């Protein structure tokens, strides 16, 4: 019976939500750091550190497991709100970009 696989798990949604908020905050910090980087072309130890944190958040095994459980055949599972579905799609896009 595939139905249990098709239903979203609340804990996974919370995990994805928290990680995506963290990534969004880090990306905003990265933008601000790159803008204030001056003549260095935006690449500093700080920007490298922030990019590393973003990659670590996107490739965290718990995050990946939650994301995999919230997708079925490449699509968000049933039981998610429209916003949650968008978040899952955005999360997969971030993971694929890391």
Short mmCIF file of N, CA and C in Angstrom, two decimals:
data_model
loop_
_atom_site.label_atom_id
_atom_site.label_comp_id
_atom_site.label_asym_id
_atom_site.label_seq_id
_atom_site.Cartn_x
_atom_site.Cartn_y
_atom_site.Cartn_z
N UNK A 1 0.86 -1.19 0.00
CA UNK A 1 0.00 0.00 0.00
C UNK A 1 0.89 1.24 0.00
N UNK A 2 0.94 2.02 -1.08
CA UNK A 2 1.85 3.16 -1.16
C UNK A 2 1.35 4.41 -0.44
N UNK A 3 0.13 4.38 0.08
CA UNK A 3 -0.42 5.59 0.69
C UNK A 3 0.42 6.19 1.81
N UNK A 4 0.99 5.41 2.71
CA UNK A 4 1.81 6.03 3.76
C UNK A 4 2.97 6.84 3.18
N UNK A 5 3.53 6.39 2.06
CA UNK A 5 4.62 7.13 1.43
C UNK A 5 4.14 8.45 0.84
N UNK A 6 2.88 8.53 0.51
CA UNK A 6 2.37 9.70 -0.17
C UNK A 6 1.98 10.83 0.78
N UNK A 7 1.88 10.55 2.06
CA UNK A 7 1.46 11.56 3.01
C UNK A 7 2.66 12.24 3.66
N UNK A 8 2.55 13.54 3.77
CA UNK A 8 3.63 14.32 4.37
C UNK A 8 3.72 14.07 5.87
N UNK A 9 4.94 14.01 6.36
CA UNK A 9 5.18 13.87 7.78
C UNK A 9 5.48 15.25 8.37
N UNK A 10 4.76 15.60 9.42
CA UNK A 10 4.90 16.93 10.01
C UNK A 10 6.33 17.23 10.43
N UNK A 11 7.02 16.25 11.02
CA UNK A 11 8.40 16.46 11.47
C UNK A 11 9.33 16.78 10.30
N UNK A 12 9.08 16.14 9.15
CA UNK A 12 9.90 16.42 7.97
C UNK A 12 9.65 17.83 7.45
N UNK A 13 8.39 18.25 7.47
CA UNK A 13 8.05 19.61 7.02
C UNK A 13 8.74 20.63 7.92
N UNK A 14 8.73 20.40 9.23
CA UNK A 14 9.38 21.31 10.17
C UNK A 14 10.89 21.35 9.92
N UNK A 15 11.49 20.19 9.70
CA UNK A 15 12.93 20.12 9.43
C UNK A 15 13.29 20.90 8.17
N UNK A 16 12.53 20.70 7.11
CA UNK A 16 12.79 21.42 5.85
C UNK A 16 12.58 22.92 6.05
N UNK A 17 11.51 23.29 6.74
CA UNK A 17 11.21 24.72 6.99
C UNK A 17 12.36 25.38 7.74
N UNK A 18 12.82 24.75 8.81
CA UNK A 18 13.91 25.33 9.60
C UNK A 18 15.20 25.44 8.81
N UNK A 19 15.52 24.42 8.04
CA UNK A 19 16.75 24.45 7.24
C UNK A 19 16.67 25.51 6.16
N UNK A 20 15.51 25.62 5.51
CA UNK A 20 15.36 26.63 4.46
C UNK A 20 15.44 28.05 5.03
N UNK A 21 14.92 28.26 6.24
CA UNK A 21 15.04 29.57 6.88
C UNK A 21 16.51 29.87 7.16
N UNK A 22 17.24 28.86 7.63
CA UNK A 22 18.66 29.02 7.90
C UNK A 22 19.42 29.36 6.62
N UNK A 23 19.12 28.65 5.54
CA UNK A 23 19.77 28.89 4.25
C UNK A 23 19.44 30.29 3.74
N UNK A 24 18.19 30.69 3.88
CA UNK A 24 17.77 32.03 3.44
C UNK A 24 18.53 33.11 4.20
N UNK A 25 18.67 32.93 5.51
CA UNK A 25 19.42 33.88 6.34
C UNK A 25 20.88 33.93 5.90
N UNK A 26 21.47 32.77 5.66
CA UNK A 26 22.87 32.71 5.23
C UNK A 26 23.04 33.36 3.85
N UNK A 27 22.09 33.14 2.95
CA UNK A 27 22.19 33.75 1.62
C UNK A 27 22.09 35.27 1.70
N UNK A 28 21.24 35.77 2.60
CA UNK A 28 21.12 37.22 2.79
C UNK A 28 22.43 37.77 3.35
N UNK A 29 23.00 37.06 4.31
CA UNK A 29 24.29 37.47 4.89
C UNK A 29 25.38 37.45 3.82
N UNK A 30 25.34 36.45 2.95
CA UNK A 30 26.32 36.34 1.87
C UNK A 30 26.21 37.55 0.93
N UNK A 31 24.98 37.90 0.57
CA UNK A 31 24.77 39.07 -0.30
C UNK A 31 25.33 40.33 0.34
N UNK A 32 25.03 40.53 1.62
CA UNK A 32 25.51 41.72 2.33
C UNK A 32 27.03 41.71 2.42
N UNK A 33 27.62 40.55 2.66
CA UNK A 33 29.08 40.44 2.77
C UNK A 33 29.73 40.72 1.43
N UNK A 34 29.13 40.19 0.35
CA UNK A 34 29.69 40.43 -0.99
C UNK A 34 29.59 41.90 -1.37
N UNK A 35 28.50 42.55 -1.01
CA UNK A 35 28.33 43.98 -1.32
C UNK A 35 29.36 44.83 -0.60
N UNK A 36 29.67 44.47 0.64
CA UNK A 36 30.61 45.25 1.43
C UNK A 36 32.05 44.80 1.22
N UNK A 37 32.26 43.86 0.29
CA UNK A 37 33.59 43.30 0.06
C UNK A 37 34.56 44.26 -0.59
N UNK A 38 34.06 45.33 -1.19
CA UNK A 38 34.95 46.32 -1.79
C UNK A 38 35.63 45.83 -3.05
N UNK A 39 36.94 46.09 -3.14
CA UNK A 39 37.71 45.80 -4.35
C UNK A 39 38.12 44.34 -4.47
N UNK A 40 37.80 43.52 -3.52
CA UNK A 40 38.25 42.13 -3.54
C UNK A 40 37.38 41.25 -4.44
N UNK A 41 36.44 41.84 -5.13
CA UNK A 41 35.57 41.06 -6.00
C UNK A 41 34.55 40.24 -5.23
N UNK A 42 34.40 40.52 -3.96
CA UNK A 42 33.37 39.83 -3.18
C UNK A 42 33.82 38.49 -2.62
N UNK A 43 35.01 38.02 -2.96
CA UNK A 43 35.47 36.72 -2.45
C UNK A 43 36.44 36.96 -1.30
N UNK A 44 35.98 36.60 -0.12
CA UNK A 44 36.80 36.75 1.07
C UNK A 44 36.68 35.47 1.89
N UNK A 45 37.45 35.38 2.94
CA UNK A 45 37.33 34.24 3.84
C UNK A 45 35.93 34.12 4.38
N UNK A 46 35.29 35.27 4.62
CA UNK A 46 33.94 35.29 5.17
C UNK A 46 32.93 34.73 4.16
N UNK A 47 33.04 35.13 2.89
CA UNK A 47 32.09 34.62 1.89
C UNK A 47 32.29 33.13 1.67
N UNK A 48 33.53 32.67 1.70
CA UNK A 48 33.80 31.24 1.55
C UNK A 48 33.19 30.47 2.72
N UNK A 49 33.32 31.04 3.92
CA UNK A 49 32.76 30.41 5.11
C UNK A 49 31.23 30.32 5.02
N UNK A 50 30.60 31.39 4.57
CA UNK A 50 29.13 31.40 4.46
C UNK A 50 28.67 30.40 3.40
N UNK A 51 29.35 30.37 2.26
CA UNK A 51 28.99 29.41 1.21
C UNK A 51 29.13 27.97 1.71
N UNK A 52 30.16 27.74 2.51
CA UNK A 52 30.37 26.42 3.08
C UNK A 52 29.23 26.04 4.02
N UNK A 53 28.77 27.00 4.83
CA UNK A 53 27.64 26.74 5.74
C UNK A 53 26.37 26.45 4.96
N UNK A 54 26.15 27.15 3.85
CA UNK A 54 24.96 26.91 3.02
C UNK A 54 25.02 25.49 2.45
N UNK A 55 26.17 25.12 1.92
CA UNK A 55 26.33 23.78 1.35
C UNK A 55 26.13 22.71 2.42
N UNK A 56 26.68 22.94 3.60
CA UNK A 56 26.55 21.98 4.70
C UNK A 56 25.07 21.82 5.08
N UNK A 57 24.33 22.92 5.15
CA UNK A 57 22.90 22.86 5.50
C UNK A 57 22.13 22.09 4.43
N UNK A 58 22.46 22.34 3.17
CA UNK A 58 21.73 21.71 2.05
C UNK A 58 22.06 20.22 1.88
N UNK A 59 23.20 19.80 2.39
CA UNK A 59 23.59 18.41 2.22
C UNK A 59 23.56 17.62 3.53
N UNK A 60 23.02 18.23 4.58
CA UNK A 60 22.87 17.56 5.87
C UNK A 60 22.04 16.29 5.68
N UNK A 61 22.50 15.14 6.19
CA UNK A 61 21.76 13.89 5.98
C UNK A 61 20.31 13.92 6.49
N UNK A 62 20.07 14.56 7.63
CA UNK A 62 18.69 14.64 8.14
C UNK A 62 17.81 15.44 7.19
N UNK A 63 18.35 16.54 6.69
CA UNK A 63 17.63 17.38 5.73
C UNK A 63 17.32 16.59 4.46
N UNK A 64 18.33 15.88 3.97
CA UNK A 64 18.16 15.09 2.74
C UNK A 64 17.12 13.99 2.93
N UNK A 65 17.17 13.31 4.08
CA UNK A 65 16.19 12.25 4.36
C UNK A 65 14.78 12.83 4.40
N UNK A 66 14.61 13.96 5.07
CA UNK A 66 13.29 14.60 5.14
C UNK A 66 12.82 14.98 3.74
N UNK A 67 13.71 15.58 2.97
CA UNK A 67 13.35 16.00 1.62
C UNK A 67 12.96 14.80 0.76
N UNK A 68 13.70 13.72 0.88
CA UNK A 68 13.39 12.51 0.10
C UNK A 68 12.05 11.92 0.50
N UNK A 69 11.71 12.00 1.79
CA UNK A 69 10.41 11.48 2.24
C UNK A 69 9.25 12.38 1.79
N UNK A 70 9.55 13.66 1.54
CA UNK A 70 8.50 14.60 1.14
C UNK A 70 8.34 14.69 -0.37
N UNK A 71 9.06 13.85 -1.08
CA UNK A 71 8.92 13.78 -2.53
C UNK A 71 8.61 12.34 -2.94
N UNK A 72 7.81 12.21 -3.98
CA UNK A 72 7.51 10.91 -4.55
C UNK A 72 7.57 11.08 -6.06
N UNK A 73 8.47 10.34 -6.69
CA UNK A 73 8.67 10.45 -8.14
C UNK A 73 8.99 11.89 -8.56
N UNK A 74 9.80 12.58 -7.75
CA UNK A 74 10.24 13.92 -8.09
C UNK A 74 9.24 15.02 -7.81
N UNK A 75 8.11 14.68 -7.24
CA UNK A 75 7.07 15.68 -6.94
C UNK A 75 6.79 15.68 -5.45
N UNK A 76 6.38 16.85 -4.90
CA UNK A 76 5.99 16.88 -3.49
C UNK A 76 4.83 15.91 -3.22
N UNK A 77 4.85 15.26 -2.06
CA UNK A 77 3.82 14.28 -1.71
C UNK A 77 2.50 14.97 -1.40
N UNK A 78 1.44 14.18 -1.31
CA UNK A 78 0.13 14.69 -0.95
C UNK A 78 0.12 15.14 0.50
N UNK A 79 -0.79 16.04 0.81
CA UNK A 79 -0.97 16.48 2.18
C UNK A 79 -0.21 17.75 2.51
N UNK A 80 0.50 18.29 1.54
CA UNK A 80 1.23 19.54 1.76
C UNK A 80 0.38 20.72 1.29
N UNK A 81 0.52 21.84 1.98
CA UNK A 81 -0.15 23.06 1.52
C UNK A 81 0.57 23.57 0.28
N UNK A 82 -0.01 24.54 -0.37
CA UNK A 82 0.63 25.12 -1.56
C UNK A 82 1.99 25.71 -1.23
N UNK A 83 2.08 26.41 -0.10
CA UNK A 83 3.36 26.99 0.31
C UNK A 83 4.39 25.92 0.61
N UNK A 84 3.95 24.84 1.26
CA UNK A 84 4.87 23.74 1.58
C UNK A 84 5.36 23.07 0.31
N UNK A 85 4.47 22.91 -0.67
CA UNK A 85 4.87 22.31 -1.94
C UNK A 85 5.94 23.17 -2.63
N UNK A 86 5.73 24.49 -2.61
CA UNK A 86 6.72 25.40 -3.20
C UNK A 86 8.05 25.30 -2.46
N UNK A 87 7.97 25.20 -1.12
CA UNK A 87 9.19 25.10 -0.32
C UNK A 87 9.95 23.82 -0.66
N UNK A 88 9.24 22.70 -0.83
CA UNK A 88 9.89 21.43 -1.17
C UNK A 88 10.56 21.53 -2.53
N UNK A 89 9.88 22.14 -3.49
CA UNK A 89 10.45 22.32 -4.83
C UNK A 89 11.68 23.21 -4.75
N UNK A 90 11.60 24.29 -3.97
CA UNK A 90 12.73 25.20 -3.80
C UNK A 90 13.89 24.50 -3.09
N UNK A 91 13.57 23.69 -2.08
CA UNK A 91 14.61 22.95 -1.36
C UNK A 91 15.36 22.00 -2.29
N UNK A 92 14.61 21.30 -3.14
CA UNK A 92 15.26 20.38 -4.09
C UNK A 92 16.15 21.15 -5.05
N UNK A 93 15.69 22.31 -5.48
CA UNK A 93 16.48 23.14 -6.38
C UNK A 93 17.78 23.57 -5.70
N UNK A 94 17.69 23.96 -4.42
CA UNK A 94 18.89 24.35 -3.67
C UNK A 94 19.87 23.18 -3.56
N UNK A 95 19.34 22.01 -3.22
CA UNK A 95 20.18 20.82 -3.08
C UNK A 95 20.87 20.51 -4.40
N UNK A 96 20.13 20.58 -5.48
CA UNK A 96 20.72 20.29 -6.79
C UNK A 96 21.76 21.32 -7.17
N UNK A 97 21.65 22.54 -6.63
CA UNK A 97 22.61 23.60 -6.93
C UNK A 97 23.85 23.57 -6.06
N UNK A 98 23.82 22.75 -5.01
CA UNK A 98 24.99 22.68 -4.09
C UNK A 98 26.06 21.76 -4.65
#
